[in-house]
Amino acid sequence: MKLLEERIKKDGTVRDGNVLKVDNFLNHQMDMELFQEMGKEWKKLFADKPINKILTIEASGIAIAAIAAQYFDVPVVFAKKAQSINIAGEVYQTKIESFTHKRTYDVIVSKKFIGPEDHILIIDDFLANGCALLGLIDIVEQAGATIEGIGIAIEKGFQQGGKIIRDKGYDLQSLAIIDSMNENKVVFREQ
Amino acid sequence: MKLLEERIKKDGTVRDGNVLKVDNFLNHQMDMELFQEMGKEWKKLFADKPINKILTIEASGIAIAAIAAQYFDVPVVFAKKAQSINIAGEVYQTKIESFTHKRTYDVIVSKKFIGPEDHILIIDDFLANGCALLGLIDIVEQAGATIEGIGIAIEKGFQQGGKIIRDKGYDLQSLAIIDSMNENKVVFREQ
């Protein structure tokens, strides 16, 4: 998606350790006009899918998922990072390793909100090693629901997550895939 | 706001300890059509204010703020709950006590995204004792920005937060104010 690629070039900054800072428009301060265009793009890409619910994960996926959901006319469920779990039986639960924060989260979704009848679109802001996404996929599979597609804003194509997810057969649509980056240049994959 | 009050009556449940569960439409599964109507209502209530940015706090305020921001044509900044802080100088920082989770959070906002030139609308899903809101107000005041108004979805009018905030002179607009509640009945304040 050209609009997102151009915005990353204009406002993104690359830091040591393959960190891409996009906190001025994507995941701290957030540009709703950009999110609307992203939502429309996913609607085009998943136009033929019988999606009835969007699943994302707190915190930075929520706004992107919420804006996108308007174009699908569906509700959003967000997976919660739990401090401690003592509500066994009522929730789907998985573990997600965060390399950014160097810790493992328990992540939960109430069983009330996803079931075998659901056709889910998963939305998140970033895909790098794929840990968060694999956790969300695990939750949808526990629920017996169908994953109709996965929409990612920015994929770090030089990390393994995208390949792992595509090799599993999921319809993964990343709006910008970065093949390489350094302080001076960000190279996007042709799509 | 009648639509929200009716929805609380229909889908909310009251639990022991003055807990109102609205996780099927507000803060776990989220209804975008309802959020759109809430956004339009705040736009009406704050129509004459020169708002150029919305501030909220992760996680459950984010979707409400994002949808509302579309009616104001402004970006959203969300305050982050930090595990540990070692980026002094770059962020505004405050402490928020959570009675729900029985702990105190450090909450941060990058100094890049709020400054003296900003006219802020604060948006959040719940107002009870007011701790989260006082934390957000503290951040805006550290930045030297102007608070043009505060929009809350559900205020627990039988707790002290609303009175504290209004006594400070802020233009606080809660779309539903609950004066009392039990398992059988929720009583809303006339507005």
Coordinates of C-alpha atoms in Angstrom, one line a residue:
Chain A
M1 CA 0.0 0.0 0.0
K2 CA 1.8 3.1 -1.3
L3 CA 0.3 5.5 1.2
L4 CA 1.6 3.6 4.1
E5 CA 5.0 3.0 2.5
E6 CA 5.3 6.7 1.8
R7 CA 4.4 7.5 5.4
I8 CA 7.0 5.1 6.8
K9 CA 9.6 6.8 4.5
K10 CA 8.5 10.2 5.6
D11 CA 7.9 9.8 9.3
G12 CA 9.5 6.5 10.4
T13 CA 12.9 6.3 11.8
V14 CA 15.2 3.3 12.1
R15 CA 17.1 2.7 15.3
D16 CA 19.8 0.3 16.3
G17 CA 18.7 -3.3 16.6
N18 CA 16.3 -3.3 13.7
V19 CA 13.8 -1.1 15.5
L20 CA 11.5 0.9 13.3
K21 CA 9.9 3.8 15.2
V22 CA 6.5 4.8 13.8
D23 CA 5.2 6.2 17.0
N24 CA 4.2 9.5 15.5
F25 CA 1.4 8.0 13.3
L26 CA 0.9 4.3 14.1
N27 CA 1.4 3.2 17.7
H28 CA 1.5 6.1 20.1
Q29 CA 0.1 9.1 18.2
M30 CA -2.3 7.7 15.7
D31 CA -3.5 9.1 12.3
M32 CA -7.1 8.2 11.8
E33 CA -7.2 9.2 8.1
L34 CA -4.3 6.8 7.4
F35 CA -6.1 4.1 9.5
Q36 CA -9.3 4.6 7.4
E37 CA -7.3 4.1 4.2
M38 CA -5.8 0.9 5.7
G39 CA -9.2 -0.3 6.7
K40 CA -10.5 0.2 3.1
E41 CA -7.5 -1.6 1.7
W42 CA -8.1 -4.7 3.9
K43 CA -11.8 -4.6 2.9
K44 CA -10.8 -4.8 -0.7
L45 CA -8.2 -7.5 -0.1
F46 CA -10.7 -9.6 2.0
A47 CA -13.8 -8.6 0.0
D48 CA -15.0 -12.2 -0.7
K49 CA -14.5 -13.5 2.9
P50 CA -17.5 -14.1 5.2
I51 CA -15.9 -12.2 8.1
N52 CA -18.1 -11.6 11.1
K53 CA -15.6 -10.5 13.7
I54 CA -12.2 -8.9 14.0
L55 CA -9.7 -10.0 16.6
T56 CA -6.7 -8.0 17.7
I57 CA -4.4 -7.6 20.7
E58 CA -3.9 -4.7 23.1
A59 CA -2.7 -2.1 22.9
S60 CA -1.4 -0.8 19.6
G61 CA -3.6 -3.1 17.4
I62 CA -6.8 -1.8 18.9
A63 CA -7.3 1.5 17.1
I64 CA -6.3 0.0 13.7
A65 CA -8.8 -2.9 14.2
A66 CA -11.5 -0.5 15.4
I67 CA -11.3 1.8 12.4
A68 CA -11.0 -1.2 10.0
A69 CA -14.0 -2.9 11.5
Q70 CA -16.2 0.0 10.3
Y71 CA -15.7 -1.1 6.7
F72 CA -16.6 -4.7 7.5
D73 CA -19.6 -3.8 9.7
V74 CA -18.4 -6.2 12.4
P75 CA -17.5 -6.0 16.1
V76 CA -13.9 -6.1 17.4
V77 CA -12.6 -8.3 20.2
F78 CA -9.2 -7.5 21.7
A79 CA -7.1 -10.1 23.4
K80 CA -5.9 -8.9 26.9
K81 CA -2.5 -9.2 28.3
A82 CA -3.2 -10.6 31.8
Q83 CA -1.0 -10.1 34.8
S84 CA -2.2 -13.2 36.5
I85 CA -4.8 -15.7 35.6
N86 CA -7.4 -17.2 37.9
I87 CA -10.4 -17.3 35.7
A88 CA -9.8 -20.7 34.2
G89 CA -12.7 -22.1 32.3
E90 CA -14.1 -18.7 31.3
V91 CA -11.3 -17.7 28.9
Y92 CA -9.1 -18.9 26.1
Q93 CA -5.5 -18.5 27.2
T94 CA -2.2 -18.5 25.4
K95 CA 1.4 -17.3 26.0
I96 CA 3.1 -14.8 23.9
E97 CA 6.8 -14.0 24.1
S98 CA 7.7 -10.4 23.6
F99 CA 11.2 -9.7 22.4
T100 CA 10.7 -6.0 22.7
H101 CA 9.9 -6.2 26.4
K102 CA 11.9 -9.4 27.1
R103 CA 9.1 -11.2 28.9
T104 CA 6.3 -13.6 28.3
Y105 CA 2.6 -12.5 28.6
D106 CA -0.4 -14.5 29.3
V107 CA -3.0 -13.4 26.8
I108 CA -6.7 -14.1 27.2
V109 CA -10.0 -13.8 25.4
S110 CA -13.4 -14.5 27.0
K111 CA -15.0 -17.7 25.7
K112 CA -18.2 -15.6 25.3
F113 CA -16.9 -13.7 22.3
I114 CA -15.4 -16.3 20.0
G115 CA -16.9 -19.7 19.1
P116 CA -17.1 -22.3 16.3
E117 CA -19.6 -20.2 14.4
D118 CA -17.2 -17.3 14.0
H119 CA -15.2 -16.2 10.9
I120 CA -12.4 -14.2 12.1
L121 CA -10.1 -11.5 10.6
I122 CA -7.0 -11.0 12.7
I123 CA -5.6 -7.5 12.6
D124 CA -2.4 -6.2 14.2
D125 CA 0.1 -3.3 13.7
F126 CA 3.4 -5.2 13.4
L127 CA 4.6 -8.6 12.3
A128 CA 8.2 -9.5 13.0
N129 CA 9.0 -12.9 14.5
G130 CA 5.3 -13.8 14.5
C131 CA 4.9 -14.6 18.3
A132 CA 1.9 -12.4 18.9
L133 CA 0.2 -13.6 15.7
L134 CA 0.8 -17.2 16.6
G135 CA -0.8 -16.6 20.0
L136 CA -3.9 -15.0 18.4
I137 CA -4.1 -18.0 15.9
D138 CA -3.9 -20.4 18.9
I139 CA -6.8 -18.6 20.6
V140 CA -9.0 -18.8 17.4
E141 CA -8.1 -22.4 17.0
Q142 CA -9.0 -23.2 20.7
A143 CA -12.4 -21.6 20.0
G144 CA -12.9 -23.7 16.9
A145 CA -13.5 -20.6 14.8
T146 CA -12.4 -20.1 11.2
I147 CA -9.5 -17.7 10.4
E148 CA -10.6 -16.0 7.2
G149 CA -7.5 -13.8 7.0
I150 CA -4.8 -11.8 8.7
G151 CA -4.2 -8.1 8.1
I152 CA -1.0 -6.6 9.3
A153 CA 0.1 -2.9 8.8
I154 CA 3.9 -3.3 8.8
E155 CA 5.7 -6.6 8.3
K156 CA 9.4 -6.9 8.8
G157 CA 10.0 -9.1 5.9
F158 CA 13.6 -9.8 6.9
Q159 CA 12.3 -11.6 10.1
Q160 CA 10.7 -15.1 10.0
G161 CA 7.1 -14.3 11.1
G162 CA 5.6 -13.7 7.6
K163 CA 7.1 -16.9 6.2
I164 CA 6.0 -19.0 9.1
I165 CA 2.4 -17.7 8.8
R166 CA 2.2 -18.0 5.0
D167 CA 3.7 -21.5 5.1
K168 CA 0.8 -22.5 7.4
G169 CA -1.6 -21.5 4.6
Y170 CA -3.1 -18.4 6.1
D171 CA -4.2 -15.5 3.9
L172 CA -1.8 -12.9 5.3
Q173 CA -2.1 -9.4 3.9
S174 CA 0.6 -7.0 5.1
L175 CA 0.1 -3.4 3.8
A176 CA 3.8 -2.7 3.8
I177 CA 6.6 -5.3 3.9
I178 CA 10.1 -4.1 4.7
D179 CA 12.8 -6.3 3.1
S180 CA 15.7 -4.3 4.6
M181 CA 16.2 -1.1 6.5
N182 CA 18.9 1.1 7.9
E183 CA 19.2 4.7 9.1
N184 CA 19.3 6.0 5.5
K185 CA 17.0 3.7 3.6
V186 CA 13.9 1.5 3.9
V187 CA 13.4 -1.0 1.1
F188 CA 9.9 -2.3 0.6
R189 CA 8.9 -5.6 -1.1
E190 CA 7.1 -5.3 -4.4
Q191 CA 3.5 -6.5 -3.9
Chain B
M1 CA -27.3 9.5 25.9
K2 CA -30.3 7.2 25.6
L3 CA -28.7 4.7 23.2
L4 CA -25.9 4.0 25.6
E5 CA -28.2 3.8 28.7
E6 CA -30.5 1.4 26.8
R7 CA -27.5 -0.7 25.9
I8 CA -26.3 -0.9 29.5
K9 CA -29.7 -1.9 30.6
K10 CA -29.9 -4.6 27.9
D11 CA -26.4 -6.0 27.9
G12 CA -24.7 -4.9 31.1
T13 CA -24.6 -7.0 34.2
V14 CA -24.0 -5.9 37.8
R15 CA -21.7 -8.0 39.9
D16 CA -20.8 -7.9 43.6
G17 CA -18.6 -5.0 44.6
N18 CA -20.2 -2.4 42.4
V19 CA -18.7 -4.0 39.3
L20 CA -20.6 -3.3 36.0
K21 CA -19.7 -5.8 33.3
V22 CA -20.1 -4.3 29.8
D23 CA -17.5 -6.5 28.2
N24 CA -19.9 -7.6 25.4
F25 CA -20.1 -4.2 23.8
L26 CA -17.6 -1.7 25.4
N27 CA -14.3 -3.0 26.7
H28 CA -13.5 -6.5 25.4
Q29 CA -15.9 -7.1 22.5
M30 CA -16.6 -3.7 21.1
D31 CA -19.6 -2.4 19.0
M32 CA -18.4 0.1 16.4
E33 CA -21.8 1.4 15.5
L34 CA -22.4 2.3 19.2
F35 CA -18.9 3.9 19.3
Q36 CA -19.8 6.0 16.2
E37 CA -22.9 7.4 17.9
M38 CA -20.9 8.1 21.0
G39 CA -18.3 10.0 18.9
K40 CA -21.0 12.0 17.2
E41 CA -22.5 12.9 20.6
W42 CA -19.2 14.2 22.0
K43 CA -18.7 16.2 18.8
K44 CA -22.1 17.8 19.5
L45 CA -21.2 18.4 23.1
F46 CA -17.8 19.9 22.4
A47 CA -18.7 21.5 19.1
D48 CA -17.4 25.0 20.0
K49 CA -14.0 23.9 21.4
P50 CA -10.8 24.2 19.3
I51 CA -9.8 20.6 19.9
N52 CA -6.7 19.5 17.9
K53 CA -5.9 16.2 19.7
I54 CA -7.5 13.4 21.7
L55 CA -5.7 11.8 24.6
T56 CA -6.8 8.4 26.0
I57 CA -5.2 5.6 28.0
E58 CA -4.6 2.0 27.0
A59 CA -6.3 -0.3 26.6
S60 CA -10.0 0.0 26.7
G61 CA -10.1 3.8 26.0
I62 CA -8.3 3.4 22.6
A63 CA -11.1 2.2 20.4
I64 CA -13.6 4.7 21.7
A65 CA -11.1 7.5 21.3
A66 CA -10.1 6.3 17.8
I67 CA -13.7 6.2 16.5
A68 CA -14.6 9.5 18.1
A69 CA -11.5 11.2 16.6
Q70 CA -12.9 10.7 13.1
Y71 CA -15.7 13.3 14.0
F72 CA -13.1 15.8 15.2
D73 CA -10.6 15.2 12.4
V74 CA -7.8 15.0 14.9
P75 CA -5.1 12.4 15.8
V76 CA -5.3 10.3 19.0
V77 CA -2.5 9.8 21.5
F78 CA -2.7 7.0 24.0
A79 CA -0.9 7.0 27.3
K80 CA 1.0 3.8 27.9
K81 CA 1.1 1.8 31.1
A82 CA 4.8 1.2 31.5
Q83 CA 6.4 -1.7 33.3
S84 CA 9.6 0.1 34.1
I85 CA 10.8 3.6 33.2
N86 CA 14.2 4.4 32.1
I87 CA 13.6 7.0 29.4
A88 CA 13.5 10.0 31.7
G89 CA 13.5 13.3 29.9
E90 CA 11.7 12.0 26.8
V91 CA 8.3 11.4 28.4
Y92 CA 5.7 12.9 30.7
Q93 CA 5.2 10.4 33.5
T94 CA 2.5 10.0 36.2
K95 CA 1.3 7.3 38.5
I96 CA -2.2 5.9 38.4
E97 CA -3.6 3.6 41.1
S98 CA -5.9 0.9 39.8
F99 CA -8.4 -0.4 42.3
T100 CA -9.5 -3.1 39.9
H101 CA -6.1 -4.5 39.6
K102 CA -4.9 -3.4 43.1
R103 CA -1.7 -2.0 41.9
T104 CA -0.1 1.3 40.8
Y105 CA 1.0 1.9 37.2
D106 CA 3.5 4.2 35.8
V107 CA 1.9 5.9 32.8
I108 CA 3.8 7.7 30.1
V109 CA 3.3 9.9 27.1
S110 CA 6.1 10.9 24.8
K111 CA 6.9 14.7 25.0
K112 CA 6.9 14.7 21.1
F113 CA 3.1 14.4 21.0
I114 CA 1.8 16.9 23.5
G115 CA 3.0 20.5 24.0
P116 CA 1.8 23.9 25.1
E117 CA 0.2 24.5 21.7
D118 CA -2.2 21.6 22.0
H119 CA -5.9 21.8 22.9
I120 CA -6.8 18.4 24.2
L121 CA -10.0 16.3 24.6
I122 CA -9.5 13.5 27.0
I123 CA -11.6 10.4 26.3
D124 CA -12.0 7.2 28.4
D125 CA -14.5 4.4 28.8
F126 CA -15.1 4.6 32.6
L127 CA -15.0 7.1 35.4
A128 CA -15.3 5.9 39.0
N129 CA -12.9 7.2 41.6
G130 CA -11.1 9.4 39.0
C131 CA -7.6 8.1 39.4
A132 CA -7.0 7.4 35.7
L133 CA -8.5 10.7 34.7
L134 CA -6.4 12.7 37.2
G135 CA -3.3 11.0 35.8
L136 CA -4.2 12.0 32.3
I137 CA -4.9 15.6 33.5
D138 CA -1.5 15.6 35.2
I139 CA 0.2 14.7 32.0
V140 CA -1.6 17.4 30.0
E141 CA -0.7 19.9 32.7
Q142 CA 2.9 18.8 32.6
A143 CA 2.9 19.5 28.9
G144 CA 1.4 23.0 29.4
A145 CA -1.4 22.1 27.0
T146 CA -5.1 23.1 27.4
I147 CA -7.8 20.7 28.4
E148 CA -10.8 21.6 26.3
G149 CA -13.0 18.9 27.7
I150 CA -13.3 15.3 29.0
G151 CA -15.6 12.7 27.4
I152 CA -16.4 9.6 29.4
A153 CA -18.7 6.8 28.2
I154 CA -19.9 5.5 31.6
E155 CA -19.6 7.4 34.9
K156 CA -20.3 5.7 38.2
G157 CA -22.1 8.7 39.7
F158 CA -22.1 7.1 43.2
Q159 CA -18.3 7.3 43.3
Q160 CA -16.3 10.4 43.8
G161 CA -14.5 10.9 40.5
G162 CA -17.1 12.9 38.7
K163 CA -17.5 15.4 41.5
I164 CA -13.7 15.8 41.9
I165 CA -13.2 16.5 38.2
R166 CA -16.2 18.9 37.9
D167 CA -15.2 20.8 41.1
K168 CA -11.9 21.5 39.4
G169 CA -13.8 23.3 36.7
Y170 CA -13.3 20.8 33.8
D171 CA -16.0 20.4 31.2
L172 CA -16.8 16.7 31.8
Q173 CA -19.4 15.1 29.6
S174 CA -20.3 11.5 30.6
L175 CA -22.7 9.9 28.1
A176 CA -24.3 7.8 30.9
I177 CA -24.1 8.5 34.6
I178 CA -25.2 5.7 36.9
D179 CA -26.5 7.0 40.2
S180 CA -27.2 3.5 41.7
M181 CA -27.1 -0.1 40.6
N182 CA -27.8 -3.6 41.7
E183 CA -28.5 -6.9 40.1
N184 CA -32.0 -6.0 39.2
K185 CA -31.8 -2.3 38.3
V186 CA -29.5 0.4 37.0
V187 CA -30.6 4.0 37.7
F188 CA -29.3 6.7 35.5
R189 CA -28.9 10.4 36.3
E190 CA -31.2 12.7 34.3
Q191 CA -29.0 14.8 32.0

